[in-house]
PDB file of C-alpha atoms in Angstrom:
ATOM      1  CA  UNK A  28     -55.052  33.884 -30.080  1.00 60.00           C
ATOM      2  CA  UNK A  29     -54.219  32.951 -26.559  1.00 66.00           C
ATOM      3  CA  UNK A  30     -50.600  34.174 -27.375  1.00 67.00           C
ATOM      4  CA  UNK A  31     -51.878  37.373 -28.461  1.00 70.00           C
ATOM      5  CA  UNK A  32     -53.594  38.656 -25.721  1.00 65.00           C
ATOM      6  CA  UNK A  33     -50.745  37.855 -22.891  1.00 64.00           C
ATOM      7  CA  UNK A  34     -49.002  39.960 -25.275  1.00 65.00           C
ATOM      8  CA  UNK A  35     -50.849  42.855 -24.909  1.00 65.00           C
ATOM      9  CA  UNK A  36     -51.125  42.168 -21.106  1.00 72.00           C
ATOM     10  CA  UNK A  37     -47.323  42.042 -21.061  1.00 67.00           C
ATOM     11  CA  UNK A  38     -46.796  45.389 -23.135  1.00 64.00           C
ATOM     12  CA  UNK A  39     -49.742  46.980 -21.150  1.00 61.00           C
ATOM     13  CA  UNK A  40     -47.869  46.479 -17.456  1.00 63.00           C
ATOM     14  CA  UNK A  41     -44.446  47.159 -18.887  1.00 65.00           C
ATOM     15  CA  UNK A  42     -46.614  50.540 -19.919  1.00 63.00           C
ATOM     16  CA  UNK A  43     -48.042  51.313 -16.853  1.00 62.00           C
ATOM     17  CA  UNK A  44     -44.661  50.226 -14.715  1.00 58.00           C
ATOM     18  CA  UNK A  45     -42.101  52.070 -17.163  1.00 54.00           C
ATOM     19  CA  UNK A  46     -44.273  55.458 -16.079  1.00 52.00           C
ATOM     20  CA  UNK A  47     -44.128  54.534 -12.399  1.00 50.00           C
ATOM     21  CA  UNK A  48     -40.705  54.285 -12.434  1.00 47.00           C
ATOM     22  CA  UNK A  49     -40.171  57.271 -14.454  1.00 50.00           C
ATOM     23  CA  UNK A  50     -40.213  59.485 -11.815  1.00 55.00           C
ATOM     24  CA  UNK A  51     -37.810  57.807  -9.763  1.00 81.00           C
ATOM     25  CA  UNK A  52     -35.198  57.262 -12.168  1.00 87.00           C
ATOM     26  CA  UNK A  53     -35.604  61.063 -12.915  1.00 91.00           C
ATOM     27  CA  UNK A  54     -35.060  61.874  -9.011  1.00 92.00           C
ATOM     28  CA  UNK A  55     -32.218  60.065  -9.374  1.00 93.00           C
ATOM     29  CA  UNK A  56     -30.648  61.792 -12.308  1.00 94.00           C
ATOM     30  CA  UNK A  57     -31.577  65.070 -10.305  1.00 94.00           C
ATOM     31  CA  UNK A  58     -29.252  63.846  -7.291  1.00 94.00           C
ATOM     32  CA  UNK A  59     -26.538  62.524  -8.993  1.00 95.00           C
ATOM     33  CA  UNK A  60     -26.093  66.161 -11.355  1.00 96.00           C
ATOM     34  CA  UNK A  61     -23.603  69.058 -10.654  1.00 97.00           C
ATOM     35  CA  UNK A  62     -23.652  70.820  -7.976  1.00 93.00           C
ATOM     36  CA  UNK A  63     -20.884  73.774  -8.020  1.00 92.00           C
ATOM     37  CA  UNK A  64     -19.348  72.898 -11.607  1.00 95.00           C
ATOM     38  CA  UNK A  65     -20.809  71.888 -14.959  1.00 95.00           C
ATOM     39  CA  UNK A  66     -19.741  67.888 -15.169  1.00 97.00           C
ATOM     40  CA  UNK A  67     -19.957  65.147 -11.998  1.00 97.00           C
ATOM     41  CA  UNK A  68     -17.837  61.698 -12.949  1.00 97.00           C
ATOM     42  CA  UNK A  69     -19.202  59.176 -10.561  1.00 95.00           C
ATOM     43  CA  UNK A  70     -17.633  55.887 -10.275  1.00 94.00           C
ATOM     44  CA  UNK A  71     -20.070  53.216  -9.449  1.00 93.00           C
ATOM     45  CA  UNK A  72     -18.326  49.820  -8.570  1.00 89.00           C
ATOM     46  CA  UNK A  73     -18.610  46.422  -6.185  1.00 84.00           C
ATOM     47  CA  UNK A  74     -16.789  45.235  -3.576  1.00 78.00           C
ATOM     48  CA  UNK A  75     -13.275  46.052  -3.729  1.00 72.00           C
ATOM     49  CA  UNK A  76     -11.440  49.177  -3.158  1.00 68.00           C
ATOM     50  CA  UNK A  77     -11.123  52.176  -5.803  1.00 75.00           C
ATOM     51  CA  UNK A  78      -8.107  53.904  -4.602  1.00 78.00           C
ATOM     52  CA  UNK A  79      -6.168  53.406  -7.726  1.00 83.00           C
ATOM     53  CA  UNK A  80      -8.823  54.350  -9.557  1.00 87.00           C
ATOM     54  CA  UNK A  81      -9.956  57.602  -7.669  1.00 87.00           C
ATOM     55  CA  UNK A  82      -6.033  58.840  -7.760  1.00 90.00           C
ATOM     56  CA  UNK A  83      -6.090  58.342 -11.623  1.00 93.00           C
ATOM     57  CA  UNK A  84      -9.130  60.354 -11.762  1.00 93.00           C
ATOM     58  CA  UNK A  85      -8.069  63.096  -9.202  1.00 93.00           C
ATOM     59  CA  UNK A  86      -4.754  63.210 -11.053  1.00 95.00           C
ATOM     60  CA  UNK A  87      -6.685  63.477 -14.174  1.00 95.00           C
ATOM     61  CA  UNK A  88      -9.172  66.348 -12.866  1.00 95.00           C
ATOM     62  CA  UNK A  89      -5.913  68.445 -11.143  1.00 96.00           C
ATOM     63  CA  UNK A  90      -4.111  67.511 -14.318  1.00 96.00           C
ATOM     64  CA  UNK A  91      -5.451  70.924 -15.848  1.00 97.00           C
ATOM     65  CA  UNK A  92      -6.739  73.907 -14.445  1.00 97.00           C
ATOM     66  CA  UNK A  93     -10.316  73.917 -16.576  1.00 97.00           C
ATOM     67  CA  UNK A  94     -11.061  70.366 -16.208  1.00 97.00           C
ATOM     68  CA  UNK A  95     -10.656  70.778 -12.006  1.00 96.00           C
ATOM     69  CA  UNK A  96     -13.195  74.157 -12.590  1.00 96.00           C
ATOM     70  CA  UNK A  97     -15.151  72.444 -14.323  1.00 97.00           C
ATOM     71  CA  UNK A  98     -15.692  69.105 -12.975  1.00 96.00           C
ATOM     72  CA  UNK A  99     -17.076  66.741  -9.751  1.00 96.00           C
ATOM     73  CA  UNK A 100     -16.145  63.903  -8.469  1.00 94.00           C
ATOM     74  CA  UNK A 101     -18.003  60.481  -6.603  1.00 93.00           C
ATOM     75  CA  UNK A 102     -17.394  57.285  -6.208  1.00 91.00           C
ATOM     76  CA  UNK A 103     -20.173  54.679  -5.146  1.00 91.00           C
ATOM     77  CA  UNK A 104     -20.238  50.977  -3.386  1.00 89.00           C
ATOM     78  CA  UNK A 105     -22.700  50.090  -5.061  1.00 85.00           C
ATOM     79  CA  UNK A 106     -25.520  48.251  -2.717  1.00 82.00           C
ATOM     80  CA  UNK A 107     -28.575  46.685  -3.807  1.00 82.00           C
ATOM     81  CA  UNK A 108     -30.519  49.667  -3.307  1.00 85.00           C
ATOM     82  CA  UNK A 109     -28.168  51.627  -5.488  1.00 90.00           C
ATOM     83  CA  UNK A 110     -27.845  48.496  -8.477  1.00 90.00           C
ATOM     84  CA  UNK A 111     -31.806  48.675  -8.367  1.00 91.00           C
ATOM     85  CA  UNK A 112     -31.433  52.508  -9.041  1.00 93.00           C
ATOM     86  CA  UNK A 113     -29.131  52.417 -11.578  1.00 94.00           C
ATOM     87  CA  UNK A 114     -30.962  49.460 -13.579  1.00 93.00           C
ATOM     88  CA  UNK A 115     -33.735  52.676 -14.085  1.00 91.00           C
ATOM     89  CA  UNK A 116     -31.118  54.522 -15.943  1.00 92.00           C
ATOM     90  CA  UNK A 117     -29.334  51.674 -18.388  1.00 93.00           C
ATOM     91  CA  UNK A 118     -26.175  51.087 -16.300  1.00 94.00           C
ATOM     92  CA  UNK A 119     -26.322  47.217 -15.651  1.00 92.00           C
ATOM     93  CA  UNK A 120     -22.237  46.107 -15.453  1.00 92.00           C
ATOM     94  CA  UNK A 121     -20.198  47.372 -12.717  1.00 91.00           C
ATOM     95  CA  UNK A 122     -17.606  49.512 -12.570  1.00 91.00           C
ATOM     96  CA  UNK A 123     -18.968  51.807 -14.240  1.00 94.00           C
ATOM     97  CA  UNK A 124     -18.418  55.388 -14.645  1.00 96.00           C
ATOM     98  CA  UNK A 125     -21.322  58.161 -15.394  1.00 97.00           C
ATOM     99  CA  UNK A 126     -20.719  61.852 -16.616  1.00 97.00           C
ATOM    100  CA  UNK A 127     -23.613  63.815 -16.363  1.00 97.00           C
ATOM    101  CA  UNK A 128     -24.179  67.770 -16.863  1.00 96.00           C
ATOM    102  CA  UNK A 129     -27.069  69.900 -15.442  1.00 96.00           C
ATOM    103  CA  UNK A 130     -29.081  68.924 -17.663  1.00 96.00           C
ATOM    104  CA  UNK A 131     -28.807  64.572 -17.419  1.00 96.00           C
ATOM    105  CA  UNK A 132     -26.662  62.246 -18.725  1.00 96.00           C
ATOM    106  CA  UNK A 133     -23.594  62.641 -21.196  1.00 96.00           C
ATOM    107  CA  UNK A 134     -21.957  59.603 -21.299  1.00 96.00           C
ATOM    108  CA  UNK A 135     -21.507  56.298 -19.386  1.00 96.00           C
ATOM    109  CA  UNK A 136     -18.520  54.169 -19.663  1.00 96.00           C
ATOM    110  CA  UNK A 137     -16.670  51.365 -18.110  1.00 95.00           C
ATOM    111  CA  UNK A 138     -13.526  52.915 -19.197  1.00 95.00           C
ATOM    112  CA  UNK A 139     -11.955  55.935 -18.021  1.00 95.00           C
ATOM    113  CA  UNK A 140     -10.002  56.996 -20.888  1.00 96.00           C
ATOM    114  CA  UNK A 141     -13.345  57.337 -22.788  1.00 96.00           C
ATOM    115  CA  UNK A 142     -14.175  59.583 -19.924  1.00 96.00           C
ATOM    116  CA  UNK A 143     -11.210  61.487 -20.066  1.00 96.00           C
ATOM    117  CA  UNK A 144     -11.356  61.915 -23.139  1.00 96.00           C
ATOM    118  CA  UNK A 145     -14.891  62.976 -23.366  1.00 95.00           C
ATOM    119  CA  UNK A 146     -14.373  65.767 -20.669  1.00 96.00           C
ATOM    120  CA  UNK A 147     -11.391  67.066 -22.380  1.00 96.00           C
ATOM    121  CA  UNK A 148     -13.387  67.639 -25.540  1.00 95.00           C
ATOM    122  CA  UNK A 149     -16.508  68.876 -24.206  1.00 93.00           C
ATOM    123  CA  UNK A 150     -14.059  71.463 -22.305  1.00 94.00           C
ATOM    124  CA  UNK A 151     -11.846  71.598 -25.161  1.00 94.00           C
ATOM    125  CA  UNK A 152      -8.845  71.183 -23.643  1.00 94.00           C
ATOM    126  CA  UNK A 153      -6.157  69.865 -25.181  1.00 84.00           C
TER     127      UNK A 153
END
Protein backbone atom coordinates (compact mmCIF):
# COMPACT_ATOMS: atom_id res chain seq x y z
CA UNK A 1 0.00 0.00 0.00
CA UNK A 2 3.12 1.86 0.89
CA UNK A 3 4.07 1.54 -2.89
CA UNK A 4 0.92 3.03 -3.86
CA UNK A 5 0.87 6.15 -2.32
CA UNK A 6 4.67 7.29 -3.32
CA UNK A 7 3.10 6.66 -6.53
CA UNK A 8 0.67 9.11 -6.44
CA UNK A 9 3.17 11.50 -4.71
CA UNK A 10 5.48 10.90 -7.67
CA UNK A 11 2.72 11.49 -10.46
CA UNK A 12 1.33 14.44 -8.33
CA UNK A 13 4.91 16.56 -8.44
CA UNK A 14 5.68 15.45 -11.96
CA UNK A 15 1.95 17.23 -12.30
CA UNK A 16 2.54 20.21 -10.63
CA UNK A 17 6.39 20.58 -12.12
CA UNK A 18 5.40 19.61 -15.86
CA UNK A 19 2.94 22.96 -15.55
CA UNK A 20 5.75 25.05 -14.07
CA UNK A 21 7.85 24.35 -16.69
CA UNK A 22 5.32 24.75 -19.28
CA UNK A 23 5.68 28.16 -19.59
CA UNK A 24 9.23 28.22 -20.02
CA UNK A 25 9.60 25.70 -22.56
CA UNK A 26 6.84 27.71 -24.43
CA UNK A 27 9.07 31.05 -24.10
CA UNK A 28 11.49 29.17 -25.54
CA UNK A 29 9.70 27.91 -28.58
CA UNK A 30 8.57 31.69 -28.93
CA UNK A 31 12.41 32.77 -29.24
CA UNK A 32 13.69 30.24 -31.24
CA UNK A 33 10.54 30.83 -34.20
CA UNK A 34 10.83 32.88 -37.48
CA UNK A 35 11.46 36.03 -37.54
CA UNK A 36 11.43 37.54 -41.30
CA UNK A 37 10.64 34.09 -43.16
CA UNK A 38 8.33 31.16 -42.49
CA UNK A 39 11.01 28.22 -41.33
CA UNK A 40 14.28 28.78 -38.77
CA UNK A 41 16.83 25.50 -38.97
CA UNK A 42 18.85 25.81 -35.84
CA UNK A 43 21.73 23.62 -35.31
CA UNK A 44 22.26 22.83 -31.72
CA UNK A 45 25.66 20.99 -31.09
CA UNK A 46 28.79 20.56 -28.37
CA UNK A 47 32.07 21.43 -28.42
CA UNK A 48 33.58 21.34 -31.70
CA UNK A 49 33.28 23.55 -34.61
CA UNK A 50 30.24 23.53 -37.23
CA UNK A 51 31.78 25.11 -40.17
CA UNK A 52 31.30 22.19 -42.41
CA UNK A 53 28.14 21.85 -41.33
CA UNK A 54 26.84 25.55 -41.54
CA UNK A 55 28.39 25.72 -45.34
CA UNK A 56 26.31 22.55 -46.21
CA UNK A 57 23.35 24.22 -44.87
CA UNK A 58 24.02 27.76 -46.36
CA UNK A 59 24.77 25.98 -49.63
CA UNK A 60 21.62 24.13 -49.18
CA UNK A 61 19.39 27.35 -48.28
CA UNK A 62 21.19 29.53 -51.45
CA UNK A 63 20.83 26.30 -53.37
CA UNK A 64 17.27 27.62 -54.53
CA UNK A 65 15.73 30.81 -54.63
CA UNK A 66 12.36 29.76 -52.42
CA UNK A 67 14.09 27.81 -49.87
CA UNK A 68 16.63 31.12 -49.13
CA UNK A 69 12.95 33.29 -49.03
CA UNK A 70 11.70 31.17 -47.11
CA UNK A 71 14.02 30.04 -44.53
CA UNK A 72 16.45 31.07 -41.22
CA UNK A 73 19.31 30.01 -40.10
CA UNK A 74 21.22 29.41 -36.28
CA UNK A 75 23.55 27.51 -34.99
CA UNK A 76 24.00 26.99 -31.09
CA UNK A 77 27.04 25.86 -28.58
CA UNK A 78 25.08 24.40 -26.67
CA UNK A 79 25.85 25.33 -22.75
CA UNK A 80 24.27 23.95 -19.82
CA UNK A 81 21.81 26.56 -19.66
CA UNK A 82 20.79 25.90 -23.22
CA UNK A 83 20.89 21.58 -22.76
CA UNK A 84 18.55 22.36 -19.66
CA UNK A 85 16.27 24.33 -22.15
CA UNK A 86 16.14 22.06 -24.71
CA UNK A 87 15.48 18.91 -22.32
CA UNK A 88 11.80 21.05 -21.93
CA UNK A 89 11.20 20.51 -25.54
CA UNK A 90 12.32 16.57 -26.23
CA UNK A 91 15.74 17.27 -27.82
CA UNK A 92 18.16 15.22 -25.50
CA UNK A 93 21.26 14.04 -28.13
CA UNK A 94 23.41 16.59 -29.58
CA UNK A 95 23.84 17.73 -32.72
CA UNK A 96 20.79 18.20 -33.33
CA UNK A 97 18.91 20.18 -35.75
CA UNK A 98 15.26 21.88 -35.09
CA UNK A 99 12.86 23.32 -37.86
CA UNK A 100 10.25 25.22 -36.49
CA UNK A 101 7.46 27.54 -38.24
CA UNK A 102 5.47 30.41 -36.60
CA UNK A 103 3.49 28.42 -35.16
CA UNK A 104 6.18 25.70 -33.05
CA UNK A 105 7.91 22.89 -33.95
CA UNK A 106 7.99 20.88 -37.36
CA UNK A 107 10.54 18.56 -37.12
CA UNK A 108 13.76 17.73 -35.19
CA UNK A 109 16.50 15.69 -36.56
CA UNK A 110 20.04 14.72 -36.11
CA UNK A 111 20.37 14.47 -39.76
CA UNK A 112 20.35 17.10 -42.22
CA UNK A 113 19.18 15.40 -45.20
CA UNK A 114 15.90 14.71 -43.28
CA UNK A 115 15.92 18.42 -42.92
CA UNK A 116 16.52 19.14 -46.32
CA UNK A 117 14.35 17.17 -47.35
CA UNK A 118 11.58 18.22 -45.15
CA UNK A 119 11.98 21.97 -46.19
CA UNK A 120 11.98 21.12 -49.77
CA UNK A 121 8.60 19.46 -49.43
CA UNK A 122 6.91 21.72 -47.17
CA UNK A 123 8.07 24.47 -49.89
CA UNK A 124 7.57 22.12 -52.60
CA UNK A 125 10.46 22.53 -54.32
CA UNK A 126 11.82 20.13 -56.25
Amino acid sequence: MKSIGYLLIFFLVTIIFGGCNNTSSKDFIAELKPQHSNYKLHLFYVNGSTSNEMKEVQDFIHSNPTILDNTEMNAHDSSDGLKRKLKKIGVETLPMYVLLNKEGIVYTSPFLSEMKSLIKEELEVK
